[in-house]
Coordinates of C-alpha atoms and ligand atoms in Angstrom, one line a residue:
M29 CA 9.2 -18.8 -21.2
A30 CA 7.8 -21.0 -18.5
P31 CA 6.2 -19.1 -15.6
A32 CA 8.7 -18.7 -12.7
K33 CA 8.3 -19.9 -9.2
D34 CA 7.3 -17.2 -6.7
P35 CA 9.9 -17.5 -3.9
N36 CA 7.5 -16.1 -1.3
T37 CA 4.8 -18.8 -1.4
L38 CA 4.9 -22.4 -0.2
S39 CA 2.0 -23.3 -2.4
N40 CA 2.5 -25.5 -5.6
H41 CA 1.2 -22.7 -7.8
L42 CA 3.0 -24.0 -10.9
E43 CA 0.9 -27.2 -10.6
F44 CA -2.5 -25.8 -9.7
S45 CA -4.1 -22.4 -10.2
T46 CA -7.1 -21.1 -8.2
T47 CA -9.8 -19.9 -10.6
H48 CA -12.6 -19.2 -8.0
T49 CA -12.7 -18.6 -4.3
A50 CA -16.0 -18.9 -2.4
I51 CA -15.5 -17.8 1.2
S52 CA -18.1 -17.9 3.8
L53 CA -17.2 -16.6 7.3
T54 CA -18.4 -15.4 10.6
L55 CA -16.8 -12.6 12.5
S56 CA -16.5 -13.0 16.3
F57 CA -15.7 -9.8 17.9
S58 CA -15.7 -11.3 21.4
K59 CA -13.1 -13.9 20.4
S60 CA -11.2 -11.5 18.0
S61 CA -11.3 -14.2 15.3
L62 CA -13.2 -15.3 12.3
Y63 CA -14.1 -18.8 11.2
G64 CA -15.8 -20.4 8.3
E65 CA -15.3 -22.3 5.1
V66 CA -13.4 -21.5 1.9
E67 CA -13.9 -23.4 -1.3
L68 CA -11.1 -23.1 -3.8
T69 CA -11.7 -24.2 -7.4
L70 CA -8.4 -25.2 -8.8
K71 CA -7.4 -25.9 -12.4
T72 CA -4.7 -28.5 -12.8
L73 CA -1.7 -27.3 -14.8
A74 CA 0.4 -30.5 -15.1
D75 CA 0.0 -34.3 -15.2
D76 CA -0.1 -37.0 -12.5
L77 CA -0.4 -34.7 -9.5
K78 CA -1.4 -36.1 -6.1
Q79 CA -1.2 -33.2 -3.8
V80 CA -2.4 -29.6 -3.5
V81 CA -0.2 -27.4 -1.2
L82 CA -1.7 -24.2 0.2
D83 CA -0.3 -21.3 2.2
T84 CA -1.4 -20.9 5.8
S85 CA 0.1 -18.9 8.6
F86 CA -1.1 -19.4 12.2
L87 CA -4.5 -20.8 11.0
D88 CA -6.5 -23.3 12.8
I89 CA -7.4 -25.9 10.1
K90 CA -10.4 -28.1 11.1
V91 CA -11.6 -30.1 8.1
V92 CA -10.5 -30.5 4.5
A93 CA -12.6 -32.0 1.7
V94 CA -11.7 -32.6 -1.9
N95 CA -14.5 -32.7 -4.5
G96 CA -17.0 -33.1 -1.7
K97 CA -15.3 -36.0 0.1
G98 CA -13.2 -35.8 3.3
A99 CA -9.5 -35.7 2.5
K100 CA -6.2 -36.5 4.2
W101 CA -4.2 -33.5 5.0
T102 CA -1.3 -32.2 7.2
V103 CA 0.0 -28.9 8.2
G104 CA 3.8 -28.8 7.8
D105 CA 6.4 -27.2 10.1
R106 CA 6.4 -23.4 10.0
V107 CA 9.0 -21.9 7.7
E108 CA 9.8 -18.2 8.6
P109 CA 8.5 -15.9 7.3
Y110 CA 6.3 -17.9 5.0
G111 CA 4.1 -19.9 7.4
S112 CA 3.1 -23.5 7.3
P113 CA 2.2 -25.5 4.1
L114 CA -1.2 -27.1 4.2
R115 CA -0.7 -30.4 2.2
V116 CA -3.9 -31.9 0.9
D117 CA -3.7 -35.4 -0.6
L118 CA -5.8 -36.3 -3.6
E119 CA -7.4 -39.7 -3.7
K120 CA -6.7 -40.1 -7.3
A121 CA -3.9 -38.4 -9.4
V122 CA -5.1 -35.6 -11.6
N123 CA -4.0 -34.3 -15.0
S124 CA -3.6 -31.1 -16.8
G125 CA -7.0 -29.4 -17.3
D126 CA -8.8 -31.3 -14.5
E127 CA -10.7 -29.3 -12.0
V128 CA -10.2 -29.9 -8.2
I129 CA -12.4 -28.4 -5.5
V130 CA -10.7 -28.1 -2.1
K131 CA -12.9 -27.0 0.7
V132 CA -11.3 -26.0 4.0
T133 CA -13.1 -25.4 7.3
W134 CA -10.9 -23.1 9.4
G135 CA -10.5 -20.3 11.8
T136 CA -8.0 -17.5 12.5
T137 CA -5.9 -17.4 15.7
E138 CA -4.6 -14.6 17.9
K139 CA -1.3 -14.7 15.9
C140 CA -3.1 -13.6 12.7
T141 CA -1.0 -10.8 11.1
A142 CA -3.6 -9.6 8.6
L143 CA -6.4 -8.5 10.9
Q144 CA -6.7 -5.8 13.5
W145 CA -9.5 -6.2 16.0
M146 CA -10.4 -3.1 18.0
T147 CA -12.4 -2.8 21.1
P148 CA -15.2 -0.2 21.3
E149 CA -12.9 2.0 23.5
Q150 CA -10.3 2.0 20.6
T151 CA -12.8 3.5 18.1
S152 CA -13.7 7.1 17.7
N153 CA -17.2 7.0 19.1
K154 CA -16.4 4.2 21.5
R155 CA -19.7 2.4 20.8
H156 CA -18.9 -0.6 18.7
P157 CA -15.9 -2.9 18.0
Y158 CA -14.1 -2.7 14.6
M159 CA -12.1 -5.1 12.5
F160 CA -10.2 -4.6 9.3
S161 CA -7.8 -6.6 7.1
Q162 CA -4.5 -5.7 5.4
C163 CA -3.2 -8.6 3.3
Q164 CA -0.5 -7.2 1.1
A165 CA 2.1 -8.5 0.7
I166 CA 1.9 -12.0 2.2
H167 CA -0.6 -11.8 5.0
A168 CA -3.6 -13.3 3.2
R169 CA -2.4 -16.7 4.3
S170 CA -2.9 -15.7 8.0
L171 CA -6.6 -14.9 7.1
Y172 CA -7.5 -17.9 5.0
P173 CA -5.8 -20.9 3.3
C174 CA -5.0 -20.0 -0.3
Q175 CA -2.3 -19.8 -3.0
D176 CA -0.9 -16.7 -1.6
T177 CA 1.0 -15.4 -4.7
P178 CA 0.1 -12.5 -7.0
S179 CA 0.8 -14.8 -9.9
I180 CA -2.5 -16.5 -9.3
K181 CA -5.9 -14.7 -9.8
S182 CA -9.3 -15.9 -8.9
T183 CA -12.9 -14.5 -8.9
F184 CA -14.5 -14.3 -5.4
D185 CA -17.7 -14.8 -3.7
F186 CA -17.9 -13.5 -0.2
S187 CA -20.5 -14.2 2.4
I188 CA -19.7 -12.6 5.8
R189 CA -21.7 -12.8 8.9
S190 CA -21.3 -9.9 11.3
P191 CA -23.3 -7.9 13.9
L192 CA -22.0 -4.7 12.2
P193 CA -22.0 -3.4 8.6
V194 CA -19.4 -5.1 6.4
C195 CA -17.2 -3.8 3.5
A196 CA -15.3 -6.2 1.2
S197 CA -13.2 -6.0 -2.0
G198 CA -16.2 -6.9 -4.3
L199 CA -19.5 -5.6 -5.4
P200 CA -22.3 -5.9 -2.7
T201 CA -24.9 -8.5 -3.8
G202 CA -27.2 -8.2 -0.8
V203 CA -27.8 -8.8 2.8
R204 CA -29.7 -11.8 4.2
H205 CA -30.8 -13.1 7.6
F206 CA -28.6 -15.7 9.2
V207 CA -30.6 -18.8 9.8
P208 CA -29.1 -20.5 12.9
A209 CA -28.5 -24.2 12.6
T210 CA -26.5 -25.4 15.5
S211 CA -24.0 -22.6 15.9
P212 CA -24.7 -19.9 18.5
S213 CA -26.2 -16.7 17.3
E214 CA -23.7 -14.4 19.1
P215 CA -22.0 -12.9 16.1
G216 CA -25.1 -11.4 14.6
T217 CA -28.0 -12.1 12.4
L218 CA -27.0 -10.6 9.1
V219 CA -24.9 -12.1 6.3
Y220 CA -23.4 -9.6 3.8
T221 CA -22.6 -10.9 0.4
F222 CA -20.3 -9.7 -2.3
R223 CA -19.0 -10.8 -5.6
Q224 CA -15.8 -10.0 -7.3
P225 CA -16.3 -11.0 -11.0
I226 CA -12.8 -9.9 -12.1
P227 CA -10.0 -12.3 -11.1
I228 CA -7.8 -10.9 -8.3
P229 CA -4.8 -12.2 -6.4
S230 CA -5.1 -13.2 -2.8
Y231 CA -3.5 -10.0 -1.5
L232 CA -6.4 -8.0 -2.7
M233 CA -8.9 -9.9 -0.6
A234 CA -10.1 -7.4 2.0
I235 CA -12.8 -7.1 4.6
A236 CA -13.8 -4.6 7.3
S237 CA -16.6 -4.4 9.7
G238 CA -17.7 -1.8 12.3
D239 CA -20.0 1.2 12.8
I240 CA -19.7 2.2 9.2
A241 CA -22.0 4.6 7.3
N242 CA -21.7 5.8 3.7
A243 CA -22.3 8.7 1.4
A244 CA -22.0 9.4 -2.3
V245 CA -18.8 11.3 -3.4
G246 CA -19.3 10.8 -7.2
P247 CA -21.6 9.0 -9.7
R248 CA -19.8 5.7 -9.1
S249 CA -18.3 6.3 -5.7
L250 CA -19.2 6.2 -2.1
V251 CA -17.1 7.0 0.9
Y252 CA -17.5 4.8 3.9
A253 CA -16.6 6.0 7.4
G254 CA -17.8 6.2 11.0
P255 CA -21.0 8.2 11.2
E256 CA -19.4 11.0 13.1
E257 CA -16.6 11.4 10.5
L258 CA -18.7 10.7 7.4
L259 CA -19.6 14.3 6.3
R260 CA -16.1 15.6 6.8
C261 CA -14.8 12.7 4.7
K262 CA -17.4 13.3 2.0
R263 CA -16.4 17.0 1.7
E264 CA -12.8 16.1 1.4
L265 CA -13.3 13.7 -1.5
E266 CA -16.4 14.7 -3.4
D267 CA -14.8 17.2 -5.8
D268 CA -11.9 15.0 -6.9
V269 CA -12.8 11.3 -7.1
E270 CA -14.7 11.4 -10.4
T271 CA -12.2 13.8 -12.0
F272 CA -9.4 11.4 -11.1
I273 CA -11.3 8.4 -12.6
K274 CA -12.1 10.2 -15.8
T275 CA -8.5 11.4 -16.1
A276 CA -7.1 8.0 -15.6
E277 CA -9.5 6.6 -18.1
S278 CA -8.3 9.1 -20.7
L279 CA -4.8 8.0 -20.2
I280 CA -5.4 4.2 -20.1
Y281 CA -9.0 2.9 -20.8
A282 CA -12.4 2.6 -19.1
Y283 CA -12.6 1.8 -15.4
E284 CA -13.6 -1.8 -15.1
W285 CA -14.5 -2.4 -11.5
T286 CA -18.0 -0.7 -11.6
T287 CA -17.6 1.2 -8.3
Y288 CA -14.7 3.1 -6.9
N289 CA -15.4 3.5 -3.2
V290 CA -13.2 4.6 -0.4
L291 CA -13.3 3.3 3.2
I292 CA -11.7 5.7 5.7
L293 CA -10.4 3.5 8.5
P294 CA -9.5 4.1 12.1
P295 CA -6.2 5.9 12.7
S296 CA -4.3 2.7 13.3
F297 CA -4.5 1.8 9.6
P298 CA -0.8 1.1 8.9
Y299 CA -0.7 2.5 5.3
G300 CA -1.7 5.7 3.6
G301 CA -4.0 3.7 1.4
M302 CA -4.5 0.2 0.1
E303 CA -5.9 -0.4 -3.3
N304 CA -8.5 -3.1 -2.5
P305 CA -10.6 -3.6 -5.6
C306 CA -13.9 -1.6 -5.7
I307 CA -13.0 -0.1 -2.3
T308 CA -9.8 1.6 -1.4
F309 CA -8.9 1.4 2.3
A310 CA -7.4 4.7 3.5
T311 CA -5.9 6.3 6.6
P312 CA -7.9 9.1 8.2
T313 CA -4.8 11.2 8.1
I314 CA -5.7 12.0 4.5
I315 CA -8.8 13.9 5.7
S316 CA -7.0 17.1 6.5
G317 CA -9.8 19.5 5.8
D318 CA -8.1 21.2 2.9
K319 CA -7.9 18.4 0.3
S320 CA -4.2 18.6 0.4
N321 CA -3.7 14.8 0.8
V322 CA -6.1 13.5 -1.9
D323 CA -3.1 12.5 -4.0
V324 CA -3.2 9.3 -2.0
I325 CA -6.6 8.7 -3.7
A326 CA -5.2 9.4 -7.1
H327 CA -2.5 6.8 -6.3
E328 CA -4.9 4.1 -5.0
L329 CA -7.3 4.7 -7.9
S330 CA -4.4 4.2 -10.4
H331 CA -3.8 0.8 -8.9
S332 CA -7.2 -0.2 -10.5
W333 CA -5.1 -0.6 -13.6
S334 CA -1.6 -1.1 -12.4
G335 CA -1.6 -3.8 -9.7
N336 CA -5.2 -4.8 -9.7
L337 CA -6.0 -5.5 -13.4
V338 CA -2.3 -5.9 -14.4
S339 CA -0.4 -7.4 -11.4
N340 CA 3.3 -8.1 -10.6
A341 CA 3.8 -11.9 -10.8
S342 CA 5.9 -11.9 -7.6
W343 CA 7.0 -9.3 -5.1
E344 CA 10.4 -9.3 -6.9
H345 CA 8.8 -7.2 -9.6
F346 CA 6.9 -4.9 -7.2
W347 CA 7.9 -1.9 -9.2
L348 CA 5.5 -3.0 -11.9
N349 CA 2.7 -2.3 -9.3
E350 CA 4.1 0.7 -7.5
G351 CA 6.3 2.4 -10.1
W352 CA 3.5 2.3 -12.7
T353 CA 1.0 3.5 -10.2
T354 CA 3.2 6.4 -9.1
Y355 CA 3.8 7.3 -12.8
I356 CA 0.0 7.3 -13.5
E357 CA -0.8 9.2 -10.3
R358 CA 1.6 11.9 -11.3
R359 CA 0.3 12.0 -14.9
I360 CA -3.2 12.5 -13.3
Q361 CA -1.9 15.4 -11.2
G362 CA -0.2 16.9 -14.2
K363 CA -3.4 16.7 -16.3
V364 CA -5.7 18.0 -13.5
H365 CA -3.5 20.7 -11.9
G366 CA -0.8 21.4 -14.6
D367 CA 2.5 19.9 -15.5
K368 CA 4.3 21.7 -12.7
H369 CA 2.6 19.4 -10.2
F370 CA 3.8 16.3 -12.0
H371 CA 7.3 17.6 -11.4
F372 CA 6.7 18.8 -7.9
S373 CA 5.5 15.4 -6.9
A374 CA 8.5 13.8 -8.6
I375 CA 10.8 16.1 -6.6
I376 CA 9.3 15.0 -3.3
G377 CA 9.5 11.4 -4.5
W378 CA 13.2 11.8 -5.4
K379 CA 14.0 12.9 -1.9
A380 CA 12.2 9.9 -0.4
F381 CA 14.1 7.7 -2.9
K382 CA 17.5 9.1 -1.9
E383 CA 16.7 8.6 1.8
S384 CA 15.6 5.0 1.3
V385 CA 18.8 4.3 -0.6
E386 CA 20.9 5.9 2.2
L387 CA 19.0 3.9 4.8
F388 CA 19.6 0.5 3.1
G389 CA 23.1 1.5 1.8
A390 CA 23.8 2.2 -1.9
D391 CA 24.9 -1.4 -2.6
H392 CA 22.0 -3.1 -1.0
E393 CA 19.9 -5.7 -2.9
F394 CA 16.7 -3.9 -2.1
T395 CA 17.9 -0.7 -3.9
K396 CA 17.6 -2.6 -7.2
L397 CA 14.6 -2.3 -9.4
V398 CA 14.2 -6.1 -9.7
I399 CA 15.2 -7.7 -6.4
D400 CA 16.0 -11.2 -5.1
L401 CA 13.5 -12.2 -2.4
K402 CA 14.4 -15.8 -2.0
G403 CA 14.0 -16.6 1.7
K404 CA 13.2 -13.0 2.5
D405 CA 10.1 -11.2 3.8
P406 CA 8.7 -8.7 1.3
D407 CA 7.7 -6.4 4.2
D408 CA 11.5 -6.0 4.9
A409 CA 12.1 -4.9 1.3
F410 CA 9.3 -2.3 1.4
S411 CA 10.5 1.3 0.8
S412 CA 10.1 4.2 -1.6
I413 CA 12.6 2.5 -4.0
P414 CA 10.2 0.4 -6.1
Y415 CA 7.9 3.5 -6.3
E416 CA 10.5 6.0 -7.3
K417 CA 13.0 3.9 -9.2
G418 CA 10.1 2.5 -11.1
F419 CA 8.6 5.9 -11.7
N420 CA 12.0 7.2 -12.9
F421 CA 12.5 4.3 -15.2
L422 CA 9.0 4.9 -16.8
Y423 CA 9.6 8.7 -17.0
Y424 CA 13.0 8.0 -18.7
L425 CA 11.2 5.8 -21.3
D426 CA 8.6 8.5 -21.7
R427 CA 11.2 11.1 -22.5
L428 CA 13.3 8.7 -24.6
I429 CA 10.4 7.6 -26.9
G430 CA 8.6 11.0 -26.7
R431 CA 5.3 11.7 -24.9
E432 CA 3.1 11.2 -27.9
K433 CA 4.3 7.8 -28.9
W434 CA 4.8 6.6 -25.4
D435 CA 1.2 7.4 -24.6
T436 CA 0.1 5.0 -27.3
F437 CA 2.0 2.2 -25.5
I438 CA 0.2 2.8 -22.1
P439 CA -3.2 1.4 -23.2
H440 CA -1.5 -1.3 -25.2
Y441 CA 0.5 -2.5 -22.1
F442 CA -2.6 -2.4 -19.9
S443 CA -4.7 -4.3 -22.5
S444 CA -2.0 -7.0 -23.1
Y445 CA -1.8 -7.9 -19.4
R446 CA -5.4 -7.2 -18.4
R447 CA -6.5 -9.7 -15.8
K448 CA -3.0 -11.3 -15.9
S449 CA 0.3 -11.1 -13.9
L450 CA 3.7 -10.3 -15.4
T451 CA 7.4 -10.0 -14.7
S452 CA 9.8 -7.2 -15.6
F453 CA 11.0 -9.4 -18.5
D454 CA 7.5 -9.6 -19.9
F455 CA 7.4 -5.8 -19.7
K456 CA 10.6 -5.5 -21.6
D457 CA 9.4 -7.9 -24.4
T458 CA 6.1 -6.1 -24.7
L459 CA 7.7 -2.6 -25.0
L460 CA 10.3 -3.8 -27.6
S461 CA 7.8 -5.7 -29.7
F462 CA 5.2 -2.8 -29.6
F463 CA 7.8 -0.4 -31.1
S464 CA 9.5 -3.0 -33.3
K465 CA 8.0 -1.7 -36.5
D466 CA 8.8 2.0 -35.6
V467 CA 12.3 2.4 -36.9
E468 CA 12.9 5.6 -34.9
A469 CA 11.5 4.4 -31.6
S470 CA 13.3 1.0 -31.9
S471 CA 16.6 2.7 -32.5
V472 CA 16.3 4.8 -29.4
L473 CA 15.1 1.8 -27.4
A474 CA 18.2 -0.1 -28.5
N475 CA 20.1 2.3 -26.3
V476 CA 18.3 1.3 -23.1
D477 CA 20.7 -0.4 -20.7
W478 CA 18.1 -2.9 -19.3
D479 CA 20.6 -4.7 -17.0
T480 CA 21.6 -1.4 -15.4
W481 CA 18.0 -0.3 -14.9
F482 CA 17.0 -3.7 -13.5
Y483 CA 20.0 -4.8 -11.5
K484 CA 22.3 -1.9 -10.6
P485 CA 21.8 -0.9 -7.0
G486 CA 21.5 2.7 -5.9
L487 CA 20.3 5.9 -7.5
P488 CA 20.1 6.4 -11.3
E489 CA 21.0 9.8 -12.8
K490 CA 18.6 12.5 -11.5
P491 CA 16.4 14.0 -14.3
D492 CA 16.0 17.8 -14.5
F493 CA 12.6 18.2 -12.9
D494 CA 10.9 21.6 -13.3
T495 CA 11.5 23.3 -9.9
T496 CA 8.9 26.1 -10.3
L497 CA 6.8 25.0 -7.3
A498 CA 9.8 24.0 -5.2
D499 CA 11.9 27.1 -5.7
A500 CA 9.9 29.2 -3.2
C501 CA 10.4 26.4 -0.6
Y502 CA 14.1 26.2 -1.3
A503 CA 14.4 30.0 -1.0
L504 CA 12.6 30.2 2.3
A505 CA 14.7 27.3 3.6
G506 CA 17.8 29.2 2.5
S507 CA 16.7 32.2 4.6
W508 CA 16.4 29.9 7.6
Q509 CA 19.7 28.4 6.9
A510 CA 21.3 31.9 6.9
L511 CA 19.5 32.6 10.2
N512 CA 20.8 29.4 11.6
S513 CA 24.4 30.4 10.8
S514 CA 23.6 33.8 12.5
N515 CA 24.5 36.1 9.7
S516 CA 21.1 37.2 8.6
S517 CA 18.6 39.9 9.2
F518 CA 15.7 37.6 8.0
K519 CA 12.6 38.1 10.1
P520 CA 10.2 35.2 9.7
S521 CA 6.5 35.9 9.6
P522 CA 3.3 33.9 8.9
S523 CA 3.1 35.6 5.4
D524 CA 6.2 33.7 4.4
I525 CA 4.1 30.6 3.8
S526 CA 0.6 32.1 3.2
G527 CA -1.1 30.5 0.2
W528 CA 1.3 27.5 0.2
T529 CA 0.1 24.0 -0.4
S530 CA 0.9 21.5 2.3
G531 CA 3.2 19.8 -0.2
Q532 CA 5.3 23.0 -0.4
I533 CA 5.5 23.1 3.4
V534 CA 6.7 19.5 3.4
V535 CA 9.4 20.4 0.9
F536 CA 10.4 23.4 3.0
L537 CA 10.6 21.3 6.2
E538 CA 12.5 18.4 4.5
R539 CA 15.0 20.9 3.2
I540 CA 15.5 22.2 6.8
T541 CA 16.0 18.6 8.0
D542 CA 18.8 18.3 5.5
F543 CA 20.8 21.2 6.9
P544 CA 24.4 20.2 7.7
T545 CA 23.8 21.6 11.3
P546 CA 20.4 21.0 12.9
L547 CA 18.2 24.1 13.4
R548 CA 19.1 25.8 16.7
K549 CA 16.5 25.4 19.4
H550 CA 15.4 29.1 19.6
L551 CA 14.8 29.0 15.9
I552 CA 12.6 25.9 16.2
E553 CA 10.6 27.8 18.7
L554 CA 10.4 30.8 16.4
M555 CA 9.3 28.6 13.5
R556 CA 6.6 27.0 15.7
D557 CA 5.3 30.5 16.8
E558 CA 5.4 32.1 13.4
Y559 CA 4.2 29.2 11.2
G560 CA 2.0 27.3 13.7
F561 CA 3.3 23.9 12.7
L562 CA 2.9 22.3 16.1
K563 CA -0.8 23.0 15.9
S564 CA -1.2 21.6 12.4
E565 CA -3.8 18.8 12.1
N566 CA -2.1 17.7 9.0
A567 CA 0.0 14.7 9.8
E568 CA 2.4 15.3 6.8
I569 CA 3.3 18.7 8.3
L570 CA 3.3 17.9 12.0
S571 CA 5.4 14.8 11.6
R572 CA 8.0 16.7 9.5
F573 CA 8.1 19.5 12.0
L574 CA 8.7 17.0 14.8
T575 CA 11.5 15.5 12.7
V576 CA 13.2 18.9 12.5
G577 CA 12.9 19.1 16.3
L578 CA 14.2 15.6 17.0
K579 CA 17.1 16.0 14.7
A580 CA 18.0 19.0 16.8
K581 CA 17.6 17.0 20.0
D582 CA 15.0 19.5 21.2
E583 CA 13.7 18.0 24.4
K584 CA 10.7 20.2 24.3
L585 CA 9.3 18.1 21.4
Y586 CA 9.9 14.7 22.9
R587 CA 6.6 14.5 24.8
K588 CA 4.7 15.9 21.8
T589 CA 6.2 13.2 19.6
A590 CA 5.2 10.5 22.2
E591 CA 1.7 11.9 22.1
V592 CA 1.5 11.9 18.3
L593 CA 2.8 8.3 18.3
G594 CA -0.4 7.3 20.1
R595 CA -2.6 9.2 17.6
W596 CA -1.8 7.5 14.3
G597 CA -0.5 4.1 13.3
R598 CA 0.4 4.9 9.7
M599 CA 3.9 3.5 9.3
K600 CA 5.1 6.3 7.1
F601 CA 4.9 8.6 10.1
V602 CA 5.4 6.2 13.0
R603 CA 8.5 4.5 11.9
P604 CA 10.8 7.5 11.3
L605 CA 9.5 9.2 14.5
Y606 CA 10.2 6.1 16.6
R607 CA 13.7 5.8 15.0
L608 CA 14.5 9.4 15.9
L609 CA 12.9 9.4 19.4
N610 CA 14.9 6.2 20.1
E611 CA 18.1 8.1 19.3
C612 CA 17.0 11.1 21.5
D613 CA 15.5 9.2 24.4
R614 CA 15.4 5.4 24.2
K615 CA 13.5 5.1 27.5
L616 CA 10.7 7.3 26.3
A617 CA 10.6 5.5 22.9
L618 CA 10.2 2.1 24.6
E619 CA 7.7 3.4 27.1
T620 CA 5.7 5.0 24.2
F621 CA 5.7 1.8 22.3
E622 CA 4.7 -0.3 25.3
K623 CA 1.8 2.1 25.9
N624 CA 0.6 2.1 22.3
K625 CA 1.4 -1.4 21.0
G626 CA -2.2 -2.5 21.4
F627 CA -3.3 0.4 19.3
Y628 CA -1.1 -0.5 16.3
H629 CA -1.9 -3.0 13.6
P630 CA 0.2 -6.2 13.9
I631 CA 2.2 -5.4 10.8
C632 CA 3.2 -2.0 12.3
R633 CA 3.8 -3.4 15.7
G634 CA 6.2 -6.0 14.1
V635 CA 8.3 -3.5 12.1
V636 CA 8.5 -1.0 15.0
M637 CA 9.8 -3.7 17.2
K638 CA 12.5 -4.6 14.7
D639 CA 13.3 -0.8 14.3
L640 CA 13.7 -0.5 18.1
G641 CA 15.7 -3.7 18.3
I642 CA 13.2 -5.4 20.7
S643 CA 12.0 -8.4 18.7
Ligands
BES719 N1 -0.2 -0.9 -2.1 C1 0.4 0.1 -1.4 C2 0.4 -0.2 0.1 C3 1.2 -1.4 0.5 C4 2.4 -1.7 -0.2 C5 0.8 -2.2 1.5 C6 3.1 -2.9 0.2 C7 1.5 -3.4 1.8 C8 2.6 -3.7 1.2 C9 -0.4 1.4 -1.6 O1 -0.9 1.6 -2.9 C10 0.5 2.6 -1.3 O2 1.5 2.7 -2.0 N2 0.2 3.4 -0.4 C11 1.0 4.6 -0.1 C12 0.3 5.8 -0.7 C13 1.1 6.8 -1.4 C14 2.3 6.3 -2.1 C15 0.3 7.8 -2.1 C16 1.1 4.7 1.4 O3 0.6 3.9 2.1 O4 1.8 5.7 1.9
ZN720 ZN1 0.7 1.9 -4.3

């Protein structure tokens, strides 16, 4: 089958394919922008082609050269939400197999959606500025001109000039002095270089620079963080990272990216984690002091296979990235902590899945596994659905075929598409052909209703998860429910939850949130006093407790919510809290957003504005 057009790129990716990207840039903290040169080596895929089209979004394009000679180019009108096509004319038509080198001199602008620039005052030690990127899904084009589609993969050379230490999604190859030619020396004298020898899509290009130190957390792993936070971060991660890597290797095959490092970002990082190759970017909210949030690391690490080596060919098949990753993450948890934990995590996931389906509406396009994104913004489709519907589909296949046989398919799948991108249809073909000679497996696979799994909106049938770890949480929530309907002698005390994991507290609080009548206010106070949730440093717990309070319209928690909304910028916490605060006290929600909008990453700022109806 001919490769399909990715609807979320304006580039002519079916005609040219980037094989190597050499990017050389300078960070200017004083201007909150970066500028430099990017050289794309393109392979021609068809005959008689006269133009290369690249994605750009709010970039300042200065010069374009083709094969070393100045070229004619134009930046087309902006098409929301995809940006402006950069059309580069070729002097002479090229044919299949020809190599074309396009070099662009460019800079970012203040409208760049991929970068957050922070002043020293916005950082924890307030001494130095900071910048970081977040390119997934389609923000790489606001950072540099490229074929911004996950169907195209290229090796990378980075060369980044900054006054402060730099991290990037490659292997460090050194640091050299900047030799000033004509440009001013303001941005610093060191140039940090990196190489990514494994071809990666544009969305995995990542950079960060700031007052960053590092420490070892495993034989092939470092954690990078601010010097004041470094040792706390090291303690949080050092026991688990290598265990996770080895466990994933036993399930799939050897880790290929040489290093698996983690950069702990400032609190405005909009996601829990981002699987940038060689160096996961992560929110500081995972550093809770009790290792209770390291599942995020198991998740991002799993992307080293699902997503980074084997990528979805377009965002319409995003479940291949996130569903597979969620599945592998839970298999790791199961192997490391016991099967009960696989199921417990799946139970938490199912709840998020159900809520996302309710939020979109059960017939909505974005509740399908394979979605139509023509003309749409992939950020608008983002939810738990690709994670959990994808996980449930794979877990269904796992049970259908049987764990032992299914586990032989996992390395086969990841070998077949290693360093490639694929669609859901490729996945189906590969699964069916792998088991074609196994009469028993093919006969059960013949029963799979592929169209229903791919295209039916809403929830599939709920599997029977093992509720061992969840039962205690449900029982305690039941006692509170009885108390809420005032027919109970239950006396809450701190011992109710002693020895609980933070995951169990989350399940308990989410159950409370689901009560048909909100928890009465004096009971919220009692819960606060007995269980200490309001003092929790763990964002997973504190945000859920505030949710219980806001659902009950407890005014006493509005101010606290507003305060917390200035503490983290992780969208998973910020978006639901804004939505609820908006229902309780719109004025306070708007004021809080106004006060903190400079603190949020542009992606977070954008979605919260949409959620609050102020865009
Ligand atoms: N790749 C995602 C984050 C992402 C998705 C960024 C889509 C931009 C667009 C990452 O792997 C992820 O899923 N993070 C989760 C962690 C969790 C599921 C353990 C998050 O941020 O909460
Ligand atoms: Zn993920």
